[in-house]
XYZ file of C-alpha atoms in Angstrom:
661
model
C -5.425 20.882 -24.262
C -5.678 20.020 -27.691
C -9.068 17.661 -28.383
C -7.904 14.156 -29.111
C -10.338 12.702 -32.162
C -11.562 9.463 -31.787
C -9.507 6.619 -33.862
C -11.262 6.030 -37.122
C -13.089 2.412 -37.053
C -11.008 0.446 -39.615
C -13.523 -2.132 -40.271
C -15.734 0.846 -41.962
C -15.988 -0.608 -45.571
C -17.473 2.409 -48.437
C -18.973 0.365 -51.183
C -19.104 3.596 -52.944
C -15.373 3.958 -52.968
C -14.832 0.454 -53.698
C -17.138 0.381 -57.113
C -15.259 3.729 -58.082
C -11.911 1.599 -57.726
C -13.065 -1.315 -59.399
C -14.574 0.962 -62.542
C -11.297 2.387 -62.827
C -9.175 -0.889 -63.344
C -11.544 -2.284 -65.429
C -11.602 0.885 -67.736
C -7.432 0.253 -67.586
C -7.793 -3.027 -68.644
C -10.407 -2.155 -71.794
C -8.551 0.597 -73.046
C -5.534 -1.523 -74.712
C -7.822 -3.988 -76.420
C -9.548 -1.086 -77.764
C -6.145 0.709 -78.741
C -4.585 -2.894 -80.581
C -8.240 -3.112 -82.195
C -8.434 0.126 -83.497
C -4.398 0.519 -84.625
C -3.977 -3.065 -85.372
C -0.338 -4.117 -86.048
C 0.284 -2.430 -88.975
C 2.374 0.987 -89.459
C 0.738 2.380 -92.884
C -2.846 1.769 -93.824
C -3.696 -0.653 -96.872
C -5.393 -0.236 -99.688
C -8.660 -2.329 -100.281
C -8.104 -3.737 -103.912
C -10.163 -6.074 -106.057
C -9.244 -9.748 -106.903
C -9.042 -8.995 -110.128
C -6.380 -5.914 -109.628
C -4.808 -8.552 -107.210
C -4.108 -11.662 -110.043
C -2.960 -8.553 -112.773
C -0.377 -7.401 -110.208
C 0.427 -11.163 -109.502
C 0.987 -11.706 -113.533
C 3.187 -8.831 -113.466
C 5.160 -10.684 -110.739
C 4.658 -6.865 -108.873
C 3.960 -8.575 -105.680
C 6.680 -8.703 -102.850
C 4.878 -10.473 -99.997
C 1.889 -11.360 -98.258
C 0.014 -12.417 -95.609
C -2.979 -14.887 -95.556
C -5.129 -13.871 -92.534
C -7.584 -17.014 -91.710
C -7.409 -18.194 -95.440
C -9.846 -14.911 -96.538
C -7.989 -11.887 -96.978
C -4.660 -11.686 -98.005
C -2.901 -8.465 -96.866
C 0.287 -8.163 -98.895
C 3.311 -5.310 -100.364
C 3.831 -4.052 -103.841
C 7.794 -4.076 -105.159
C 7.081 -1.023 -106.759
C 4.044 1.276 -106.333
C 1.039 1.305 -108.399
C -1.499 3.777 -109.143
C -5.216 2.040 -108.160
C -8.411 3.671 -108.656
C -6.795 7.374 -108.951
C -4.846 6.373 -105.645
C -0.971 7.008 -106.767
C 1.748 5.445 -104.693
C -0.208 2.228 -103.332
C 2.756 0.340 -101.230
C 0.601 -1.672 -98.999
C -2.891 -3.633 -100.567
C -5.506 -5.903 -98.875
C -7.755 -8.476 -100.994
C -10.581 -10.283 -100.160
C -10.161 -13.805 -101.800
C -13.314 -15.152 -103.029
C -12.649 -19.030 -102.401
C -11.368 -19.665 -98.258
C -8.349 -21.438 -97.816
C -8.009 -22.063 -101.948
C -4.744 -24.370 -102.334
C -4.262 -22.511 -106.275
C -3.879 -19.147 -104.554
C -0.973 -20.691 -102.802
C 0.556 -22.207 -105.712
C 0.175 -19.414 -107.683
C 1.867 -17.013 -105.077
C 4.452 -20.096 -104.811
C 5.178 -20.001 -108.627
C 6.178 -16.074 -108.709
C 8.163 -16.783 -105.698
C 6.129 -14.803 -103.223
C 7.214 -14.616 -99.479
C 4.156 -16.337 -97.440
C 2.910 -16.077 -94.191
C -0.238 -16.883 -92.012
C -2.328 -15.984 -89.422
C -5.112 -16.059 -87.628
C -7.835 -12.836 -87.896
C -7.661 -10.600 -84.708
C -10.335 -10.644 -81.935
C -12.687 -7.919 -81.825
C -13.841 -6.208 -78.746
C -17.003 -7.546 -79.006
C -15.795 -11.162 -79.360
C -13.243 -10.554 -76.355
C -16.247 -9.139 -74.318
C -18.253 -12.199 -75.032
C -15.546 -14.549 -73.844
C -15.344 -12.791 -70.561
C -18.935 -12.137 -69.668
C -20.120 -15.218 -68.165
C -17.010 -14.669 -66.107
C -18.217 -10.747 -65.342
C -21.266 -11.671 -64.533
C -20.192 -14.147 -61.911
C -18.148 -11.896 -60.550
C -20.853 -9.229 -60.338
C -23.515 -11.346 -58.916
C -20.967 -12.959 -56.292
C -20.326 -8.977 -54.982
C -24.086 -7.924 -55.253
C -24.717 -10.725 -52.934
C -21.687 -10.098 -50.790
C -22.897 -6.520 -50.097
C -26.800 -7.588 -49.916
C -24.903 -9.908 -46.952
C -23.110 -7.294 -44.928
C -26.233 -4.512 -45.315
C -28.849 -7.298 -43.910
C -32.435 -5.944 -43.226
C -35.252 -7.964 -45.800
C -32.897 -8.465 -48.697
C -31.238 -10.906 -50.264
C -30.236 -14.004 -47.730
C -31.574 -11.915 -45.056
C -35.304 -14.077 -44.731
C -34.609 -14.957 -41.585
C -34.000 -11.542 -39.987
C -36.109 -9.827 -37.853
C -38.654 -7.187 -39.686
C -38.919 -5.345 -36.001
C -38.298 -1.218 -36.439
C -36.108 0.020 -33.334
C -38.001 3.431 -32.932
C -35.675 5.974 -32.951
C -35.411 9.389 -31.081
C -36.702 11.575 -33.707
C -39.972 9.673 -34.189
C -42.539 11.823 -32.676
C -43.503 10.726 -29.237
C -46.957 9.619 -28.349
C -47.177 10.035 -24.040
C -49.476 8.715 -21.663
C -50.892 12.186 -21.699
C -52.111 11.390 -25.097
C -54.191 8.424 -23.831
C -57.791 8.647 -22.065
C -60.289 6.541 -21.080
C -58.030 3.077 -20.310
C -56.646 4.115 -16.981
C -56.323 0.872 -15.676
C -54.290 -0.337 -18.578
C -52.051 2.526 -18.476
C -51.470 2.001 -14.757
C -50.230 -1.833 -15.486
C -48.325 -0.228 -18.082
C -46.696 2.483 -15.892
C -45.700 -0.296 -13.726
C -43.749 -2.203 -16.199
C -41.771 1.335 -17.489
C -40.755 2.063 -13.817
C -39.341 -1.255 -13.656
C -37.481 -0.940 -16.664
C -36.182 2.497 -15.060
C -35.786 1.125 -11.604
C -35.742 -2.242 -11.116
C -33.765 -2.065 -7.646
C -37.212 -0.463 -6.628
C -39.087 -3.718 -6.803
C -36.751 -6.569 -6.678
C -35.666 -5.599 -3.163
C -38.789 -7.426 -2.029
C -37.870 -10.259 -3.970
C -40.201 -9.508 -7.055
C -39.182 -10.128 -10.758
C -39.583 -8.546 -13.973
C -42.424 -9.606 -15.728
C -42.251 -11.373 -19.266
C -44.497 -10.229 -21.228
C -48.239 -7.963 -20.652
C -51.235 -9.096 -22.891
C -53.578 -6.123 -24.330
C -56.708 -7.682 -24.855
C -60.025 -5.795 -26.200
C -62.367 -5.141 -29.131
C -61.272 -2.889 -32.114
C -60.521 0.384 -31.559
C -60.054 0.723 -28.310
C -56.564 1.740 -28.047
C -54.304 -1.105 -27.425
C -51.715 0.217 -30.456
C -52.347 3.704 -29.340
C -51.079 2.141 -25.345
C -48.039 0.089 -27.158
C -46.888 3.685 -28.717
C -47.315 5.737 -25.325
C -45.206 2.617 -23.960
C -42.625 3.570 -26.335
C -42.768 7.512 -25.787
C -42.585 7.198 -22.082
C -40.415 4.284 -21.491
C -36.727 6.003 -22.539
C -35.437 2.473 -23.761
C -34.973 0.887 -27.134
C -38.375 -0.156 -28.267
C -39.145 -2.909 -30.966
C -42.396 -2.950 -32.998
C -43.729 -5.262 -35.231
C -46.869 -6.967 -36.689
C -47.713 -10.885 -35.987
C -48.420 -11.642 -39.410
C -44.274 -10.412 -40.277
C -43.149 -13.425 -38.567
C -44.838 -16.044 -41.230
C -43.587 -16.509 -44.424
C -44.021 -19.205 -47.491
C -40.366 -20.612 -47.061
C -40.043 -23.228 -43.832
C -38.164 -21.955 -40.777
C -38.299 -18.285 -41.450
C -41.077 -17.655 -38.850
C -38.898 -19.085 -36.684
C -35.599 -17.492 -37.515
C -37.280 -14.344 -37.137
C -38.008 -15.006 -33.942
C -34.731 -15.951 -32.953
C -33.409 -13.085 -34.275
C -36.148 -10.353 -32.639
C -34.935 -11.807 -29.468
C -31.199 -11.627 -29.931
C -31.684 -7.879 -30.780
C -33.641 -7.276 -27.652
C -31.289 -9.263 -25.457
C -28.369 -6.955 -27.195
C -30.431 -3.562 -26.379
C -31.322 -4.728 -23.049
C -33.367 -3.752 -21.088
C -35.676 -3.163 -23.700
C -39.281 -3.502 -24.823
C -40.657 -5.985 -27.780
C -44.225 -4.990 -29.342
C -46.063 -7.510 -31.425
C -49.316 -5.968 -32.975
C -52.481 -8.757 -33.489
C -50.416 -11.513 -32.184
C -53.051 -14.192 -32.806
C -52.099 -14.555 -36.712
C -48.857 -16.460 -35.189
C -50.468 -17.415 -32.056
C -53.603 -19.747 -32.435
C -53.906 -22.490 -31.017
C -51.771 -25.380 -32.292
C -53.123 -28.646 -33.644
C -55.864 -26.529 -35.997
C -54.251 -26.079 -38.976
C -53.886 -28.790 -42.076
C -50.369 -29.384 -41.834
C -49.900 -30.657 -38.229
C -47.049 -30.432 -36.014
C -45.177 -29.069 -38.899
C -47.145 -26.301 -40.005
C -45.182 -23.228 -40.258
C -47.119 -21.234 -38.367
C -46.686 -23.475 -35.596
C -43.138 -23.834 -35.561
C -42.786 -20.226 -35.025
C -45.256 -20.097 -32.376
C -43.208 -22.885 -30.774
C -39.673 -20.722 -31.002
C -41.704 -17.851 -29.362
C -42.978 -19.710 -26.486
C -39.122 -21.251 -26.073
C -37.773 -17.627 -26.224
C -40.161 -16.244 -23.783
C -39.593 -18.951 -21.368
C -37.134 -21.393 -22.199
C -34.163 -23.110 -21.005
C -32.157 -19.851 -22.041
C -33.087 -16.561 -20.010
C -34.277 -13.583 -21.815
C -33.733 -11.035 -18.629
C -34.190 -7.477 -19.153
C -36.754 -7.980 -22.576
C -40.144 -7.708 -21.894
C -43.022 -8.504 -24.417
C -46.116 -6.453 -24.986
C -48.700 -7.690 -27.160
C -52.118 -6.825 -28.361
C -54.883 -8.979 -30.089
C -58.991 -8.899 -30.219
C -59.022 -12.538 -30.395
C -57.899 -13.994 -26.932
C -60.133 -16.977 -27.681
C -57.920 -18.328 -30.162
C -54.523 -18.139 -28.543
C -52.400 -21.301 -27.511
C -52.996 -22.008 -23.668
C -49.388 -22.038 -23.331
C -48.877 -18.304 -24.671
C -51.215 -17.151 -22.117
C -49.807 -19.006 -18.953
C -47.837 -17.255 -16.411
C -43.799 -16.759 -17.057
C -44.807 -16.000 -20.637
C -47.595 -13.487 -20.582
C -47.796 -12.432 -16.885
C -50.343 -9.848 -17.034
C -53.812 -9.755 -19.429
C -54.334 -6.382 -19.690
C -58.251 -5.662 -20.571
C -58.557 -2.514 -22.587
C -62.325 -2.296 -22.678
C -64.957 0.508 -23.969
C -64.512 3.553 -22.155
C -67.338 4.690 -19.851
C -68.882 8.310 -19.556
C -65.822 9.686 -17.788
C -63.141 7.987 -20.490
C -65.162 9.177 -23.521
C -65.347 12.571 -21.986
C -61.586 12.409 -21.488
C -60.777 11.068 -25.487
C -63.053 13.902 -26.531
C -61.062 16.190 -24.787
C -57.653 14.712 -26.004
C -59.006 14.899 -29.756
C -60.802 18.206 -29.489
C -57.972 19.845 -27.774
C -55.989 21.298 -30.631
C -58.878 22.179 -32.587
C -61.062 25.700 -32.727
C -64.445 24.719 -31.199
C -67.017 26.944 -30.252
C -68.219 27.887 -26.815
C -71.472 25.852 -26.935
C -70.005 22.576 -27.228
C -70.657 20.464 -23.919
C -68.490 17.345 -24.043
C -70.189 16.193 -21.188
C -73.490 16.086 -23.244
C -71.819 14.894 -25.890
C -70.140 11.961 -24.166
C -73.772 10.882 -22.720
C -74.882 10.190 -26.075
C -72.113 8.130 -27.211
C -72.427 5.152 -25.237
C -70.650 2.255 -26.232
C -68.256 3.984 -28.656
C -64.149 3.059 -28.406
C -61.610 5.767 -28.931
C -61.635 5.339 -32.613
C -65.004 5.953 -33.183
C -64.788 8.905 -30.924
C -61.865 10.342 -32.938
C -63.749 9.313 -36.153
C -67.041 11.642 -34.674
C -64.238 14.686 -34.258
C -62.888 14.021 -37.596
C -66.102 14.213 -39.189
C -67.524 17.407 -37.459
C -64.445 19.169 -38.225
C -64.934 18.147 -41.909
C -68.662 19.105 -41.693
C -67.800 22.451 -40.115
C -65.459 23.007 -43.056
C -68.520 22.189 -45.508
C -70.644 24.523 -43.378
C -68.230 27.490 -43.609
C -67.969 27.455 -39.836
C -65.097 29.579 -38.526
C -65.390 26.744 -35.553
C -66.884 23.216 -34.571
C -69.643 23.989 -33.166
C -72.025 21.543 -31.134
C -74.325 20.816 -34.112
C -71.544 20.150 -36.078
C -70.776 17.474 -33.712
C -74.503 16.188 -33.459
C -74.244 16.183 -37.402
C -71.405 14.008 -37.435
C -72.668 11.636 -34.828
C -75.781 11.276 -36.463
C -73.842 10.428 -39.741
C -71.188 8.044 -37.853
C -74.087 5.719 -35.976
C -77.119 5.949 -38.192
C -75.856 6.988 -41.673
C -75.737 9.850 -44.181
C -78.979 11.274 -44.887
C -80.744 10.334 -48.044
C -82.446 13.818 -48.569
C -82.142 13.188 -52.373
C -84.443 9.840 -51.918
C -87.830 10.334 -53.517
C -90.531 8.663 -51.645
C -94.372 8.188 -52.610
C -96.783 10.210 -50.384
C -98.445 6.736 -49.265
C -95.004 5.259 -48.409
C -94.155 8.448 -46.612
C -97.304 8.396 -44.592
C -96.614 5.033 -43.832
C -93.208 5.429 -42.430
C -94.522 8.422 -40.431
C -96.889 5.779 -38.722
C -94.173 3.164 -38.516
C -91.897 5.554 -36.738
C -94.648 7.099 -34.150
C -95.437 3.481 -33.140
C -92.226 2.951 -32.204
C -91.895 6.485 -30.356
C -95.376 5.680 -28.146
C -94.329 2.358 -27.259
C -90.805 3.666 -26.277
C -92.670 6.536 -24.311
C -95.583 4.836 -22.553
C -93.896 1.372 -21.793
C -92.106 1.194 -18.429
C -88.082 -0.077 -18.508
C -87.443 1.986 -21.814
C -84.785 4.329 -22.082
C -86.073 7.774 -22.625
C -86.886 8.948 -26.268
C -84.467 11.201 -27.300
C -85.513 11.760 -31.270
C -87.828 10.236 -33.986
C -86.981 11.126 -37.617
C -88.582 10.151 -41.251
C -85.650 11.047 -42.976
C -84.022 8.177 -44.695
C -80.453 7.207 -43.010
C -78.695 4.289 -44.586
C -80.811 1.417 -45.456
C -83.718 2.550 -43.080
C -86.257 4.733 -43.991
C -86.562 6.467 -40.614
C -85.246 6.079 -37.229
C -86.713 6.117 -33.610
C -83.617 6.128 -30.840
C -83.169 6.829 -27.111
C -81.299 8.424 -24.641
C -79.730 6.270 -22.165
C -79.366 7.993 -18.347
C -76.353 6.330 -17.868
C -73.582 3.605 -18.929
C -75.515 0.222 -18.536
C -73.453 -2.926 -17.468
C -76.815 -5.717 -17.082
C -80.078 -5.264 -18.276
C -83.612 -6.278 -15.993
C -86.040 -8.492 -17.291
C -88.703 -5.448 -17.507
C -86.062 -3.087 -19.578
C -85.701 -6.658 -22.503
C -89.392 -6.748 -22.363
C -89.987 -3.165 -22.976
C -87.422 -3.273 -25.614
C -89.431 -5.970 -27.207
C -92.903 -3.891 -27.285
C -90.718 -0.756 -28.871
C -89.446 -3.311 -31.412
C -93.094 -4.424 -32.522
C -94.703 -0.852 -32.386
C -93.968 -0.076 -35.902
C -95.507 -3.340 -37.272
C -98.541 -2.889 -34.813
C -99.025 0.417 -35.938
C -98.770 0.019 -39.975
C -101.655 -3.156 -38.664
C -103.706 -0.747 -36.894
C -103.725 2.017 -39.053
C -103.629 0.617 -42.731
C -104.946 -3.010 -42.030
C -103.989 -6.400 -41.743
C -104.072 -6.873 -45.428
C -101.718 -3.973 -45.950
C -98.360 -4.565 -43.565
C -95.504 -4.126 -45.058
C -91.997 -5.966 -44.952
C -90.664 -2.629 -43.545
C -90.230 -3.984 -40.142
C -87.848 -7.026 -41.172
C -84.987 -5.534 -38.909
C -87.393 -4.716 -36.614
C -88.640 -8.226 -36.171
C -84.669 -9.756 -36.569
C -83.519 -7.871 -33.823
C -86.307 -8.525 -31.745
C -86.100 -12.256 -32.505
C -82.798 -12.144 -31.342
C -83.297 -11.037 -28.093
C -86.519 -13.228 -27.623
C -84.023 -16.464 -28.142
C -81.617 -15.164 -26.021
C -84.035 -13.976 -23.192
C -85.159 -17.859 -22.928
C -82.047 -19.953 -23.748
C -79.017 -17.747 -22.570
C -80.655 -15.567 -19.671
C -82.591 -17.780 -18.104
C -85.674 -15.569 -18.099
C -88.606 -17.697 -19.128
C -90.542 -19.587 -16.731
C -91.090 -22.927 -18.470
C -87.398 -23.450 -19.681
C -86.048 -22.042 -16.316
C -82.538 -20.626 -15.346
C -80.036 -23.015 -17.240
C -78.408 -22.310 -20.332
C -79.772 -24.168 -23.614
C -77.463 -24.560 -26.557
C -78.227 -23.515 -29.426
C -77.788 -26.179 -32.301
C -77.256 -23.685 -35.194
C -74.218 -22.652 -33.662
C -70.989 -22.936 -35.008
C -67.724 -23.165 -33.675
C -64.070 -22.955 -34.949
C -61.621 -21.901 -31.967
C -59.065 -23.134 -33.511
C -59.902 -26.716 -32.031
C -62.415 -28.042 -33.704
C -65.236 -27.136 -36.345
C -68.608 -28.982 -35.489
C -72.480 -27.754 -34.682
C -73.047 -27.897 -31.289
C -75.908 -30.071 -30.190
C -76.597 -29.920 -26.711
C -80.101 -30.179 -26.439
C -82.762 -32.720 -27.000
C -85.656 -32.468 -29.690
C -88.215 -31.969 -27.054
C -85.971 -29.143 -25.207
C -85.690 -27.596 -28.376
C -89.598 -27.767 -29.326
C -90.008 -26.056 -26.191
C -87.549 -23.234 -26.664
C -89.142 -22.559 -29.893
C -92.113 -22.466 -28.375
C -91.231 -20.411 -25.821
C -89.767 -17.787 -27.516
C -92.823 -17.528 -29.948
C -94.722 -16.957 -27.077
C -92.427 -14.151 -25.652
C -92.742 -12.817 -29.219
C -96.395 -12.953 -29.403
C -96.764 -11.245 -25.869
C -94.585 -8.431 -26.980
C -96.664 -7.790 -30.079
C -99.931 -8.070 -28.235
C -98.567 -5.633 -25.818
C -97.847 -2.889 -28.319
C -100.915 -3.207 -30.137
C -102.845 -2.616 -26.787
C -100.220 0.194 -25.969
C -101.072 1.930 -29.361
C -104.897 1.219 -29.059
C -104.940 3.259 -25.878
C -103.240 6.133 -27.130
C -104.492 5.780 -30.961
C -105.154 10.025 -31.094
C -101.164 10.529 -30.041
C -100.578 8.203 -33.026
C -102.378 10.006 -35.329
C -100.986 13.669 -33.935
C -97.141 12.161 -33.849
C -97.574 10.870 -37.183
C -98.892 14.315 -38.682
C -96.358 15.990 -37.054
C -93.617 13.524 -38.740
C -94.989 14.243 -41.843
C -95.047 18.037 -41.500
C -91.943 18.395 -39.759
C -89.543 14.831 -40.270
C -87.915 15.183 -36.979
C -89.630 15.020 -33.549
C -88.135 15.417 -29.967
C -89.185 13.290 -26.822
C -90.308 17.222 -25.815
C -92.348 17.680 -29.023
C -94.123 14.767 -28.358
C -94.954 15.103 -24.677
C -96.365 18.480 -25.633
C -98.632 16.464 -28.193
C -100.097 14.474 -25.684
C -100.747 17.537 -23.548
C -102.800 18.790 -26.047
C -100.386 21.708 -26.546
C -99.287 23.184 -29.988
C -95.724 22.525 -31.191
C -93.480 25.652 -31.560
C -92.723 27.187 -34.805
C -89.972 25.823 -36.763
C -86.413 27.417 -36.782
C -84.419 28.547 -39.513
C -81.139 27.034 -40.389
C -79.510 29.778 -39.308
C -76.056 28.988 -37.998
C -75.369 27.744 -34.531
C -74.842 30.132 -31.995
C -72.787 29.969 -28.342
C -76.441 30.595 -26.868
C -78.549 27.895 -28.794
C -76.891 24.665 -27.771
C -77.996 21.547 -29.082
C -79.341 17.981 -27.415
C -77.297 15.167 -28.223
C -79.041 12.328 -30.026
C -77.692 8.846 -29.102
C -78.302 4.883 -29.688
C -78.446 2.269 -27.283
C -75.179 1.030 -26.308
C -73.643 -1.305 -28.615
C -72.233 -3.451 -25.902
C -75.222 -3.987 -24.398
C -78.983 -5.711 -25.432
C -81.693 -4.197 -26.616
C -79.871 -2.426 -29.874
C -80.901 0.650 -31.974
C -84.844 0.114 -33.598
C -84.413 1.432 -37.105
C -87.666 2.001 -39.188
C -88.896 0.328 -42.165
C -86.224 -0.834 -44.418
C -87.035 -0.332 -48.410
C -88.981 -3.175 -49.901
C -86.918 -6.005 -51.815
C -88.236 -5.406 -55.600
């Protein structure tokens, strides 16, 4: 059976073929004009003669007829051929008149009985082009605009077109197998995908297709990655764009793009539309200086109407992502528009293990790599932080000429990401180095001897970032809440460095190196009193901070919720908490003054000590000899230094910062 070819689309229009045809006809029209200009209307070439030769021939009555061209040139014929400037048998001549439109020349020709004719000058090609150039430009510009309007996109006359990109089949796919640490979010989005694939499965019990899902979470937790996974799993048209793509300088463009976006969605329904950083267009209305006519607010109004307005958009699901849900308009968050708000928070221990496995699965890793230990050492890290950590480890392994990524490479990369790069080239005086050693030793001893602190992991006097040294702890597990005992222990540890300086070097030689510790401890103490209700004098009430400035799309003001008397009581209570912590730090270090000297001396010798090293010193044992810088092996796993969780209080305690000049 012969194969029937599909009929050709008669509406197809080839601009390449059209331009070739247009160029051909323009060339056909120009050729005759050029030929006329080159050949003129003469059958025989004319000899250019001087005006004197012309007057001499006229006096001898040897001129038969002439043609005066534009009153400036005379083209004529001799009665008898003449020899002029060595040229014999000259029949036709041409002469330039010294005076244009001279009546004397006409009278002289009439006296000799010469036949006279006159005509205007022939138009040149350039003159012809200049005459028709405006029309050519107008026609060309019209054809260009017509072509741009047919092409669409973000070109001329298409400002109101949506900039959403429709993911094609050849786009590299990311699936849910590439996403870890967000099991609840994956489950919610998986349900939406199944709804698109088999809507009867859900509608048979009266369910309806959700209009929208809002991904909310801190930066780097994987909101955009989840959207890419939805695009890879959905097997349905997927439009992707940013919230900033709607708003332009032209009024009404954003609303027009919203309309065009949903028109494209309805044409491809069922489909998914993803808007990243929706807070760029979805901020609370009434906050702009332009009032209700603000371009951004018009765009938001159109988005609200398209999501749940008079005209339904069945089969179009909107997924959006933001890390600023507090600034979004309430009308955008109500059910019927964004039916689901999916929280994508920082991963827990199991989630971090899964994320590390995803990023390490295609990399050559050594046998000593312990992903669980690495995950325990990175509390509070988001997915983007862990991806950066693995990438830094790979770069560090290449720098160290390793054939694989060892655990030590991951540890070094983690220290660099969390603490900053080592500044080994920084030259410190012996006195400053000694002061830093006692400062960090004070932190370390308070961390170990005050109940409530996380186990100390490492203390070092190697400068990192802006700190001259660091003492940090290893949380035993992911912490959601913090007790009063833990907070007070962290405050004591915060002032351990400053207390050690005062005990060893004296009151007058205390330095500014504890500025960072004091700042962080004061912040914890103020929240201890005003927000967490842990102060006996204030009680369990929320006391507003009169220095906090609000700008959530509703107002710009300074909050003032307490009286002057209460504010003074808060300041006095904060000072009492800090003074008590500082005194406890001095008492702890005084009780363990010998250990303080031993730890400081060991730091000056080794620069970095672990908790086990300090415990050996407290028992009176000698430290083992330092290991050489041999490459890591599978039989020598490296412990995991970590920071305090970033999402909890207390924060990381650093060493003294460089003193101001």
